[in-house]
Short mmCIF file of C-alpha atoms and ligand atoms in Angstrom, two decimals:
data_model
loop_
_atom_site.label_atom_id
_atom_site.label_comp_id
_atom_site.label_asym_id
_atom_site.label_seq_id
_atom_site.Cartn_x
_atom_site.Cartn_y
_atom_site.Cartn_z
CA UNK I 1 0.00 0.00 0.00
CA UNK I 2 1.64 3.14 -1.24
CA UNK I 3 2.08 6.14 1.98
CA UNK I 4 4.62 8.56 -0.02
CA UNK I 5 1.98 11.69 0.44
CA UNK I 6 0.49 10.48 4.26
CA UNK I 7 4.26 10.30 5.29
CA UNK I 8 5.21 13.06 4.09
CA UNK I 9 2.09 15.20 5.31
CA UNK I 10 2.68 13.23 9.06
CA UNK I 11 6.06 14.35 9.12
CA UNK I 12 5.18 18.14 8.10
CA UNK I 13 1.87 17.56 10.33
CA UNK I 14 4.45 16.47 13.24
CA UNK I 15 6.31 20.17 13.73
CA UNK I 16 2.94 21.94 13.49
CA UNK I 17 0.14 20.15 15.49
CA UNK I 18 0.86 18.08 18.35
CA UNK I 19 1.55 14.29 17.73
CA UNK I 20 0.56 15.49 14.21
CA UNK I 21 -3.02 14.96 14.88
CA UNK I 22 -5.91 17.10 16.18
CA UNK I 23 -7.33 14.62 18.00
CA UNK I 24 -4.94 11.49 19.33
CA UNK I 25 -6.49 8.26 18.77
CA UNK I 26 -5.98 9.10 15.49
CA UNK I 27 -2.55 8.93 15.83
CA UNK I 28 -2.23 5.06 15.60
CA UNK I 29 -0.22 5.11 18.43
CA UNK I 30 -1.58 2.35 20.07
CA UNK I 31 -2.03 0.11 16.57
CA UNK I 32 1.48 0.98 15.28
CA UNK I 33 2.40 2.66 12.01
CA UNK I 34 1.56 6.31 10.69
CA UNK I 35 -1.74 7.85 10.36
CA UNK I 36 -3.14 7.78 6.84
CA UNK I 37 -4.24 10.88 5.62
CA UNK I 38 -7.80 11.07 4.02
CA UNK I 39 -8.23 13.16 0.64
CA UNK I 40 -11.80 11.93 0.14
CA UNK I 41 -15.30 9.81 1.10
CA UNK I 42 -18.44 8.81 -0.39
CA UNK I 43 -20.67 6.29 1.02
CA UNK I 44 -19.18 3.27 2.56
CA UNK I 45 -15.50 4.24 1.42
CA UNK I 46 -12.92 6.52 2.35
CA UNK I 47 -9.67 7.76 -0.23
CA UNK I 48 -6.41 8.34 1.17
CA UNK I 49 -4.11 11.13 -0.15
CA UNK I 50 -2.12 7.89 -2.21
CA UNK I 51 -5.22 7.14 -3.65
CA UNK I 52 -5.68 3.40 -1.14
CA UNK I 53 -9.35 3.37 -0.85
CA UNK I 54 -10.63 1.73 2.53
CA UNK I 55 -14.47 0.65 3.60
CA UNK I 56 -15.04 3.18 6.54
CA UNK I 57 -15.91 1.36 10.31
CA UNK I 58 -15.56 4.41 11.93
CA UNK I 59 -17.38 6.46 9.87
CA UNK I 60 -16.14 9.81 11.72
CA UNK I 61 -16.60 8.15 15.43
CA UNK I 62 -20.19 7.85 14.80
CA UNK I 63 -21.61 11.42 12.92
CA UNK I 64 -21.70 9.83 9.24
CA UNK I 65 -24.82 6.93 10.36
CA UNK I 66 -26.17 7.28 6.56
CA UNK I 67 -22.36 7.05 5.08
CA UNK I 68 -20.48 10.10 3.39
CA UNK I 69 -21.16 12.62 1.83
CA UNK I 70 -25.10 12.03 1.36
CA UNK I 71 -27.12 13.53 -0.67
CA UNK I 72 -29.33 15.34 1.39
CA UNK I 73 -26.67 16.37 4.13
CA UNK I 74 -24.79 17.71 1.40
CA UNK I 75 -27.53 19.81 -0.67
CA UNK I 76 -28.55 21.19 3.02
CA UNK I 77 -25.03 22.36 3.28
CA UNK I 78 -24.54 24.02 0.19
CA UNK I 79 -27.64 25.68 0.67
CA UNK I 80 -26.86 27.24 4.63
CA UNK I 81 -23.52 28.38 3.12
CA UNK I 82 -24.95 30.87 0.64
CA UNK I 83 -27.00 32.50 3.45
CA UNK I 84 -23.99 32.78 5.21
CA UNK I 85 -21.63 30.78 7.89
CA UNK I 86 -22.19 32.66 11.02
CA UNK I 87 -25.07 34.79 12.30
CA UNK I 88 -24.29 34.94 15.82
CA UNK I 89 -28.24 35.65 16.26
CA UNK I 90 -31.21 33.36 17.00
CA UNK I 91 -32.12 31.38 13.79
CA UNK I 92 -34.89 29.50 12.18
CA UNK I 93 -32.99 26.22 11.58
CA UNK I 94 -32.25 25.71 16.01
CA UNK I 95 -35.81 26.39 16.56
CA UNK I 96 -37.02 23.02 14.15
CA UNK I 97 -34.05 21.46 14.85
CA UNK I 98 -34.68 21.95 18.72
CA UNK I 99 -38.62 20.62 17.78
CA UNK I 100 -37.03 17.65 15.89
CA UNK I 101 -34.89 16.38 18.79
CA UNK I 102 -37.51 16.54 21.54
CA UNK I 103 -39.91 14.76 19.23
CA UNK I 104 -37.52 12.04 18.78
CA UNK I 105 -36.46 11.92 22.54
CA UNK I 106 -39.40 12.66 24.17
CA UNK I 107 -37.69 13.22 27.54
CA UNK I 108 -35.88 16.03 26.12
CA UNK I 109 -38.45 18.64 27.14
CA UNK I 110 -35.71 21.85 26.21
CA UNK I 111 -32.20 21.63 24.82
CA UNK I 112 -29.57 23.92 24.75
CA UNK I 113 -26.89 23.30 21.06
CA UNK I 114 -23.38 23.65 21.56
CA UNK I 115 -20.21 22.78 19.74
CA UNK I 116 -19.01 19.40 20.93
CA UNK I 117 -19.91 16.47 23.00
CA UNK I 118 -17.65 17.71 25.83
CA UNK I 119 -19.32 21.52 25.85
CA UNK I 120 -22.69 19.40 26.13
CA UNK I 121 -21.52 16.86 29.00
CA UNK I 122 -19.49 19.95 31.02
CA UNK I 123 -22.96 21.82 30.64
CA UNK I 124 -24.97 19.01 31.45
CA UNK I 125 -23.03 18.79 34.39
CA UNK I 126 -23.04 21.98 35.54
CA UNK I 127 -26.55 22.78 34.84
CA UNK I 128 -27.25 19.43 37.50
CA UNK I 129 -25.16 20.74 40.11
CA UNK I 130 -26.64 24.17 39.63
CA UNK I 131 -30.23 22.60 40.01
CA UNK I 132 -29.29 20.46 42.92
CA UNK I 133 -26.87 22.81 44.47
CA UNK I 134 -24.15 20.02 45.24
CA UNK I 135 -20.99 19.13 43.71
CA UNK I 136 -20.18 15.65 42.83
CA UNK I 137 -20.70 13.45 40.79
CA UNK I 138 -20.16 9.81 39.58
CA UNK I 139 -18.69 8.59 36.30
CA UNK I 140 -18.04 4.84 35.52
CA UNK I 141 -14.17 3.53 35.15
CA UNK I 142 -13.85 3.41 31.15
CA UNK I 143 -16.67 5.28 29.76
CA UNK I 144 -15.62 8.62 28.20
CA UNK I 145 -17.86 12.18 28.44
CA UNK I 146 -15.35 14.00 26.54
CA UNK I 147 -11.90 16.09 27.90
CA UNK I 148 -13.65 18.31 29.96
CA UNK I 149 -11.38 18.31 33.47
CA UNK I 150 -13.56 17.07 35.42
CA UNK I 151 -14.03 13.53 33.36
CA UNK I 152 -10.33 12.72 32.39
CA UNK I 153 -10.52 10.46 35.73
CA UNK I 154 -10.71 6.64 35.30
CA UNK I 155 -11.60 7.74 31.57
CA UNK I 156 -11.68 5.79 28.70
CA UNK I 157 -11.45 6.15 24.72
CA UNK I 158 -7.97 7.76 23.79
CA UNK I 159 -7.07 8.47 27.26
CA UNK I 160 -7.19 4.88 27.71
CA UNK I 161 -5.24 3.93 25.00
CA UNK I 162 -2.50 6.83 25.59
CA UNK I 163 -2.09 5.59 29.45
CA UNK I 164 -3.64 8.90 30.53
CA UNK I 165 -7.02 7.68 32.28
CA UNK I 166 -5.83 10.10 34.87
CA UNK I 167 -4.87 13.27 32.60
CA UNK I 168 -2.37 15.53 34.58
CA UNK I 169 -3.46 19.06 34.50
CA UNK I 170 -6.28 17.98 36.27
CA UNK I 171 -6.35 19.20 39.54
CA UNK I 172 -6.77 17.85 43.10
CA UNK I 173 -9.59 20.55 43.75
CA UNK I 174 -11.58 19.08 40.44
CA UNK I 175 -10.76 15.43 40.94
CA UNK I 176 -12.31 15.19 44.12
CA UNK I 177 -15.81 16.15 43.31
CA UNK I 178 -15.32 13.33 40.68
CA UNK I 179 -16.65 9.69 41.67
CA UNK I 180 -16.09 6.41 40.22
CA UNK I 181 -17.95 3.31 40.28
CA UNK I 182 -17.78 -0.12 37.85
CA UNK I 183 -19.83 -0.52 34.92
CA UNK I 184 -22.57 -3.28 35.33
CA UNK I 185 -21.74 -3.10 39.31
CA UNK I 186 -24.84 -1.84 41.13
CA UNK I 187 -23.07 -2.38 44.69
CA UNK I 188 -20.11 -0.09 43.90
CA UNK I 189 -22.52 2.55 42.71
CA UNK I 190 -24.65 2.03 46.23
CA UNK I 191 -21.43 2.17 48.12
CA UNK I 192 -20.20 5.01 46.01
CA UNK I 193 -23.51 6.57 47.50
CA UNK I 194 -23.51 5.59 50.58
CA UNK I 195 -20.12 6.95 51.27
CA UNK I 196 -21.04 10.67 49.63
CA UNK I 197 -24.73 10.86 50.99
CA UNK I 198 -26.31 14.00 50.41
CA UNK I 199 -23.83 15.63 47.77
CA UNK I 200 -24.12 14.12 44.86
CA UNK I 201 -25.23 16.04 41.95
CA UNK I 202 -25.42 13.70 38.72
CA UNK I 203 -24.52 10.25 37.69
CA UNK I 204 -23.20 10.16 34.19
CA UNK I 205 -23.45 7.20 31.70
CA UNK I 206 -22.79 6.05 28.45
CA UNK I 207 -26.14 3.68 28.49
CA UNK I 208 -24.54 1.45 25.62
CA UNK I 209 -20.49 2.14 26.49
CA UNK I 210 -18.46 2.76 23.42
CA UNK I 211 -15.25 3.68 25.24
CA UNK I 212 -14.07 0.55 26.73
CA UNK I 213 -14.64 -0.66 23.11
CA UNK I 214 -18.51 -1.42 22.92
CA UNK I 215 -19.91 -2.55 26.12
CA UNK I 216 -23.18 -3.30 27.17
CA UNK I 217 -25.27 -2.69 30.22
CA UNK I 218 -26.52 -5.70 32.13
CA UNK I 219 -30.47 -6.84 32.37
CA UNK I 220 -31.53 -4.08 34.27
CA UNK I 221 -28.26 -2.21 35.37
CA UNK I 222 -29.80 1.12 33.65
CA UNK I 223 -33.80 0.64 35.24
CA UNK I 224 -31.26 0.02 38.75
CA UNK I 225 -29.60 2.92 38.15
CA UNK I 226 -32.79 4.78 37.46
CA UNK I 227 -34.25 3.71 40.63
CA UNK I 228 -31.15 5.12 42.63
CA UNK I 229 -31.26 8.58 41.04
CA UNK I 230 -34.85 8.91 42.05
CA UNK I 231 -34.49 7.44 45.92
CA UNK I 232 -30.79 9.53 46.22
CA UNK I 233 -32.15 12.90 44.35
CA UNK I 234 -29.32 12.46 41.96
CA UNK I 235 -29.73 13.86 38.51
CA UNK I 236 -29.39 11.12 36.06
CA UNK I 237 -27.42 11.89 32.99
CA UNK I 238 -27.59 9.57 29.61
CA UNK I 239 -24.68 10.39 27.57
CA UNK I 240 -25.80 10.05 24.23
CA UNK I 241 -23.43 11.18 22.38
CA UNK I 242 -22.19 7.93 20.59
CA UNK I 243 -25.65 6.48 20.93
CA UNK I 244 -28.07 9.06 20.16
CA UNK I 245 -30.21 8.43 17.30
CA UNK I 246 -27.87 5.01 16.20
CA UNK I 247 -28.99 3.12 18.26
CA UNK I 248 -33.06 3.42 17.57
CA UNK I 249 -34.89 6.47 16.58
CA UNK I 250 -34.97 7.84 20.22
CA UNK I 251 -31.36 6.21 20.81
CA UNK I 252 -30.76 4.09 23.83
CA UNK I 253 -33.13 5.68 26.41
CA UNK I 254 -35.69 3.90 23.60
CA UNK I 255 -33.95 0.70 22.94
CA UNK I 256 -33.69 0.36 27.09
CA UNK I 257 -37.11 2.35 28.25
CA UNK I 258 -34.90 4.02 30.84
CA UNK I 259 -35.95 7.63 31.15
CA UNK I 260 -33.11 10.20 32.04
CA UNK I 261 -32.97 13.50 33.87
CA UNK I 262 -30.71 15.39 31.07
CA UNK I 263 -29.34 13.74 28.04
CA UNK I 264 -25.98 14.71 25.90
CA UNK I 265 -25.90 14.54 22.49
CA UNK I 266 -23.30 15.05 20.05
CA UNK I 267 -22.02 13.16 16.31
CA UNK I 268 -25.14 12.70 14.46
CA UNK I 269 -27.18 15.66 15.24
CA UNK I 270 -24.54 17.40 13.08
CA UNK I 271 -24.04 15.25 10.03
CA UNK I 272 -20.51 15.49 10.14
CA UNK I 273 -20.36 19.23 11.73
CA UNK I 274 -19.45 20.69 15.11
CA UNK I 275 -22.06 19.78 17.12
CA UNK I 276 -23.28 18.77 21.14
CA UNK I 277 -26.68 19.69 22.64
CA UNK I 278 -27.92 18.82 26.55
CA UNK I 279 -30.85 18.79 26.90
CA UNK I 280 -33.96 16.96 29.13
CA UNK I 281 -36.47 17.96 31.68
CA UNK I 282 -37.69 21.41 31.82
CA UNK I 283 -37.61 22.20 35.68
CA UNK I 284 -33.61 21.32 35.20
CA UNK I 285 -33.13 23.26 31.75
CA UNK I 286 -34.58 26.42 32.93
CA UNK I 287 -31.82 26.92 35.13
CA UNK I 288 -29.33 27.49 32.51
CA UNK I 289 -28.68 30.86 31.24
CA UNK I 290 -30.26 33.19 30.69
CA UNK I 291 -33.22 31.68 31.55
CA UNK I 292 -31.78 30.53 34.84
CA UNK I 293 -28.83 31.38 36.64
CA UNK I 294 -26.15 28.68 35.19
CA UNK I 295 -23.98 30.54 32.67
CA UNK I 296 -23.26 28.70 29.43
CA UNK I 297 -22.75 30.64 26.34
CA UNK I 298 -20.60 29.85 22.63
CA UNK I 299 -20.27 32.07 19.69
CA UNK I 300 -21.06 29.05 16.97
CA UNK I 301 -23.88 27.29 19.24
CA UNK I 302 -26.61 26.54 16.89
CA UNK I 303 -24.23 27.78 13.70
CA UNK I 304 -26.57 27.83 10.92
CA UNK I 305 -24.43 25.16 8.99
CA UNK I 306 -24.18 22.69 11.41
CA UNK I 307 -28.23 22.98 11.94
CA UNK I 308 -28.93 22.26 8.26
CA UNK I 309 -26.96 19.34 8.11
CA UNK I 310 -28.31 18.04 11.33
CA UNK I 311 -31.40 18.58 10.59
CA UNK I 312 -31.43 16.73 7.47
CA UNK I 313 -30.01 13.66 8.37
CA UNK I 314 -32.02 13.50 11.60
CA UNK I 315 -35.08 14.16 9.36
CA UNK I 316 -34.14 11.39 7.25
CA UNK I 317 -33.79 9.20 10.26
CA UNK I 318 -37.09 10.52 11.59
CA UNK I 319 -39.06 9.85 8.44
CA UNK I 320 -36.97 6.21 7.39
CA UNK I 321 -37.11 4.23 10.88
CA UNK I 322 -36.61 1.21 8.71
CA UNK I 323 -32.89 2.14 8.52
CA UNK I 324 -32.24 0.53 12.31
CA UNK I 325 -33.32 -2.83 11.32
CA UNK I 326 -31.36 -2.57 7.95
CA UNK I 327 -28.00 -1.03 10.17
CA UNK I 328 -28.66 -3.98 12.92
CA UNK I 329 -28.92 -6.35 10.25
CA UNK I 330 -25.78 -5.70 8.59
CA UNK I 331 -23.88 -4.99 11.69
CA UNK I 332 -24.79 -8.80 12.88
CA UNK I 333 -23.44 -10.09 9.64
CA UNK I 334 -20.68 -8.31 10.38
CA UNK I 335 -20.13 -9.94 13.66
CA UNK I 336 -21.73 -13.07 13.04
CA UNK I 337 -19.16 -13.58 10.02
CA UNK I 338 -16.06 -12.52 12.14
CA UNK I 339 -17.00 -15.19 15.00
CA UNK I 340 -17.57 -17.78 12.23
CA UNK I 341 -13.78 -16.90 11.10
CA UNK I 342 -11.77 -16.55 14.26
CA UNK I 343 -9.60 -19.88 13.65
CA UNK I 344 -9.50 -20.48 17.64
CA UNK I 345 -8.23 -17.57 18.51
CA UNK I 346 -9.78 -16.13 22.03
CA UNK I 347 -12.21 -13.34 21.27
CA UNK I 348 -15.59 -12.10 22.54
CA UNK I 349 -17.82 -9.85 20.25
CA UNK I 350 -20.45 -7.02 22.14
CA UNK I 351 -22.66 -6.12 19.82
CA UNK I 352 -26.08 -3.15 19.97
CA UNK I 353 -27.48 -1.79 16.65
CA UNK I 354 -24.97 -0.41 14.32
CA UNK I 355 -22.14 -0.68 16.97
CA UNK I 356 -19.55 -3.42 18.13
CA UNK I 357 -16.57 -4.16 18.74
CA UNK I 358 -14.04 -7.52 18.64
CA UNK I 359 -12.48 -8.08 21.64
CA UNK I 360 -9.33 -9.84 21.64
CA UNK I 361 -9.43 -11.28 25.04
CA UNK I 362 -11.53 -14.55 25.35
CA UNK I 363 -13.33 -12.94 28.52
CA UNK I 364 -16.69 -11.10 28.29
CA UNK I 365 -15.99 -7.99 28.36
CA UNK I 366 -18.23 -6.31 30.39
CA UNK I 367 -16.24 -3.27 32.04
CA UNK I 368 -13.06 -1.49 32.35
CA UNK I 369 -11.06 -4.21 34.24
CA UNK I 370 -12.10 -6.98 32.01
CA UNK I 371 -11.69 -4.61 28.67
CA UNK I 372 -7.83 -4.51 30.02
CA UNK I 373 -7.70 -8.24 29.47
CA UNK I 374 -7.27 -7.79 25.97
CA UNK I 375 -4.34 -8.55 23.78
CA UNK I 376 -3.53 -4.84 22.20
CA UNK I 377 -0.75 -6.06 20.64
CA UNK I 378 -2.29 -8.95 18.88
CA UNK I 379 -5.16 -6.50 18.27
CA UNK I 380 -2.55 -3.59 16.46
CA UNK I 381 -1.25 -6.38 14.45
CA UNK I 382 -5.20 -7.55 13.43
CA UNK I 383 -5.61 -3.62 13.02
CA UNK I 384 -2.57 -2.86 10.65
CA UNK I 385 -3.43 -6.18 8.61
CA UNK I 386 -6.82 -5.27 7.95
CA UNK I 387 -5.64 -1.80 6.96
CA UNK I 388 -3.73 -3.10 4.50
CA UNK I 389 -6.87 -5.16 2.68
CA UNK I 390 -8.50 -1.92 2.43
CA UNK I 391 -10.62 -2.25 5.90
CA UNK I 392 -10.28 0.70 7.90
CA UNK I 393 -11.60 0.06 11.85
CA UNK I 394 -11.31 1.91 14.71
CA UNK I 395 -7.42 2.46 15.50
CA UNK I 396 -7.60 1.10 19.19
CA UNK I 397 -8.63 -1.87 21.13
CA UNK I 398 -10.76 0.46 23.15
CA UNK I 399 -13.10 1.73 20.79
CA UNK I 400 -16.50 1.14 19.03
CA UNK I 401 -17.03 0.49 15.43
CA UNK I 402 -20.20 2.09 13.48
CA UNK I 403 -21.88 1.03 10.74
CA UNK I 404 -23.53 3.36 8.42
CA UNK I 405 -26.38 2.36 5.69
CA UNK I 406 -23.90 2.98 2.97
CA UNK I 407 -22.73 -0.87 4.04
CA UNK I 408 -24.18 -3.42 1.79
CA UNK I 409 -23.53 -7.02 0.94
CA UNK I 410 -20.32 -6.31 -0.99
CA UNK I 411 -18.60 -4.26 1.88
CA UNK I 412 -19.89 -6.92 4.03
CA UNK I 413 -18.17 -9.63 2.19
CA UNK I 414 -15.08 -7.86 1.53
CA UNK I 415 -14.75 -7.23 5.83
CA UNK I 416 -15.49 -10.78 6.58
CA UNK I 417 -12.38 -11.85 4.16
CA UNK I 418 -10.48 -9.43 4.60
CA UNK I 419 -10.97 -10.68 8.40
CA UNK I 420 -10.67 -14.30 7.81
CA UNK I 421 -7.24 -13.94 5.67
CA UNK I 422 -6.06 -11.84 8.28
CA UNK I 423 -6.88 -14.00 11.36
CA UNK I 424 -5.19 -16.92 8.91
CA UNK I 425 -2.30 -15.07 8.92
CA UNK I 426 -1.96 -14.30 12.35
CA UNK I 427 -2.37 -17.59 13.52
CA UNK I 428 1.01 -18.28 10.81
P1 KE4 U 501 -16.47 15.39 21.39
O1 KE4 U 501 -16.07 16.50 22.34
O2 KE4 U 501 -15.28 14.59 20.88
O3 KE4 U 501 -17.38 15.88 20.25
O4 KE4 U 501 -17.40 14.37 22.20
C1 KE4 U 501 -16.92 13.84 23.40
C2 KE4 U 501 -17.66 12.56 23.73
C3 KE4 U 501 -18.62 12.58 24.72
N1 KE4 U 501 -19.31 11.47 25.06
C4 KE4 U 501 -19.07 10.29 24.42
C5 KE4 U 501 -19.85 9.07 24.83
C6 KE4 U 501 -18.10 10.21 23.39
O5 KE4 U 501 -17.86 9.02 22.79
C7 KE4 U 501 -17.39 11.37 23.03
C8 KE4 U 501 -16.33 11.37 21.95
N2 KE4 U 501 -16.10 10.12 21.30
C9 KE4 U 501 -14.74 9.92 20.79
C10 KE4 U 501 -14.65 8.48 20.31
N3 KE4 U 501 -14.36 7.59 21.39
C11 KE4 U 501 -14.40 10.93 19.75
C12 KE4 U 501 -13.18 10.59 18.94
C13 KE4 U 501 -11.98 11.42 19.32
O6 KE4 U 501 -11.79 11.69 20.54
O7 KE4 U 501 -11.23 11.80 18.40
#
């Protein structure tokens, strides 16, 4: 596979941006190798700057659920641009798009847009501790709610793979106010609690975890959780960010009938541009500024641009609900044909929707200690082979793939060969 032009833009890319990359699991640092540059994408594929073409897995960490450059994200672009970028002013396109997301999440009563999933989750955050008028809160060991300060503790995604869980720069003063239970362990989240009665804020959760690599909640973990929140007065936070709108038309919250306090959002609700929103029950929302006292502000929030192309691919969603059973059919073909090809090697597969993940550890993976079982450097060989059949995946154990509904039958064959030479060869 030819890298003359990715090289050369990594090693240029190197003395200007840090690590070369502006955001670091990209880097491949934890798979090996360089970082391909991408030129181009359309549907299912992705082009690199030497002209490799891959089938896309990641799919931009979620945002691109109906594959690249669609149609009808793209036409709503072009036509946002030539009313301008920017207004800095209330706009038509937040107040539909605002409409659009409650319908769809019914539990989202108001919602505030912002730029990112960590503006949403730091303002989700906030806004709970503003309502409740205490501090802390509790995150789970490997679940990821963006780089916000207060969640680089125990933290998973690229902080995982980088051996940063525990990000210095963080202080003391934040850290402490931060508290950490196990995913899928009701007890440590009672003792958690127990311990810190009467100032807890929020609990925070990815309901399906993508972090850890995709991992998901027990039988009634979430209802559990649920029932805590309401006996503790604890604000309960969904972070939806990943699984918002992927998973089912009202995201996990539907797929799980577990009703939140506040939900984050993030990825899709921006068809490929800067997005977050937080949003949920009124009483809570009303607090934020300048409605309520909370301050929260940001000079792009609801950008025009971003709108119209969230708005048309949630739209699409909205108004094509078939698309979840086509996206959890292919994604358990996927699956299905990588267990069916594994030649013996230990491996466990967590699969919900359009996202999963291949574990290569034969334990379940079920949380952060058992997610550290796996073999990353049998994994960043898997990984680099793969790349090199033209099957680009998710450059780290610890992360999530996503399908979009540009995946048909071909891409699906070419993955589960690609896969089953591969696996051949390691096993060589
Ligand atoms: P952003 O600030 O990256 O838009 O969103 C942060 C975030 C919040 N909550 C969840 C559940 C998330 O998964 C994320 C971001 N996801 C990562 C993928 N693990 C983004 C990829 C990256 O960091 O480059």
């Amino acid at each position: 596979m030819k890298q003359a032009k990715s090289s050369v833009l990594f090693e240029k890319a190197k003395q200007l941006i840090p690590g070369g990359v502006n955001s670091p699991v990209r880097a491949f640092k934890s798979v090996g190798g360089n970082p391909l540059f991408i030129a181009s994408a359309k549907g299912a594929y992705m082009t690199d700057v030497d002209d490799n073409q891959y089938i896309d897995l990641i799919n931009s960490w979620g945002p691109m659920i109906l594959g690249h450059a669609h149609p009808i994200v793209e036409e709503s672009i072009i036509k946002a641009v030539q009313s301008s970028t920017s207004f800095g002013a209330p706009g038509q396109l937040e107040v539909e798009i605002a409409e659009l997301i409650s319908e769809m999440m019914p539990s989202i009563e108001k919602v505030r847009m912002v730029n990112s999933g960590t503006e949403a989750t730091m303002s989700a955050i906030r806004a709970a501790r503003g309502f409740t008028g205490k501090d802390k809160f509790i995150k789970f060991e490997g679940c990821y709610h963006g780089h916000g300060d207060s969640f680089l503790i125990a933290a998973g995604s690229g902080a995982m793979t980088m051996g940063t869980p525990d990000s210095p720069g963080v202080t003391a003063g934040t850290a402490k106010d931060t508290l950490l239970a196990r995913y899928n362990d009701l007890s440590s989240v009672e003792q958690v609690i127990v311990e810190n009665q009467g100032e807890i804020a929020a609990l925070i959760i990815e309901p399906v975890a993508g972090n850890m690599g995709c991992v998901l909640p027990h039988e009634e973990f979430l209802q559990s959780i649920r029932d805590l929140c309401n006996d503790h007065d604890i604000v309960l936070i969904f972070d939806e960010v990943m699984t918002g709108f992927r998973l089912a038309r009202g995201g996990a919250q539907e797929v799980y009938d577990v009703t939140p306090d506040l939900t984050t959002l993030g990825k899709i609700i921006g068809g490929g541009m800067p997005v977050g929103a937080y949003g949920g029950k009124s009483e809570i929302m009303n607090i934020v500024s300048p409605q309520g006292p909370v301050y929260q502000a940001g000079t792009l929030s609801g950008n025009p641009v971003a709108m119209a192309a969230g708005l048309a691919q949630l739209r699409y969603l909205n108004e094509h609900p078939e698309i979840y059973d086509q996206l959890k059919a292919t994604t358990q073909k996927i699956s299905d044909g990588l267990a069916q090809n594994m030649g013996g090697l230990g491996h466990s597969i967590n699969r919900n929707g359009s996202m999963y993940s291949l574990f290569f550890s034969p334990n379940t993976v079920m949380d952060f200690d058992s997610a550290k079982t796996c073999n990353t450097e049998l994994f960043g060989k898997y990984f680099r082979r793969m790349l090199n059949k033209g099957i680009y995946l998710a450059p780290s154990q610890f992360e999530t793939l996503f399908v979009s509904a540009a995946i048909g039958d071909h891409e699906i064959e070419n993955i589960v060969d690609a896969h089953k030479s591969t696996i051949e060869s390691l096993a060589e």
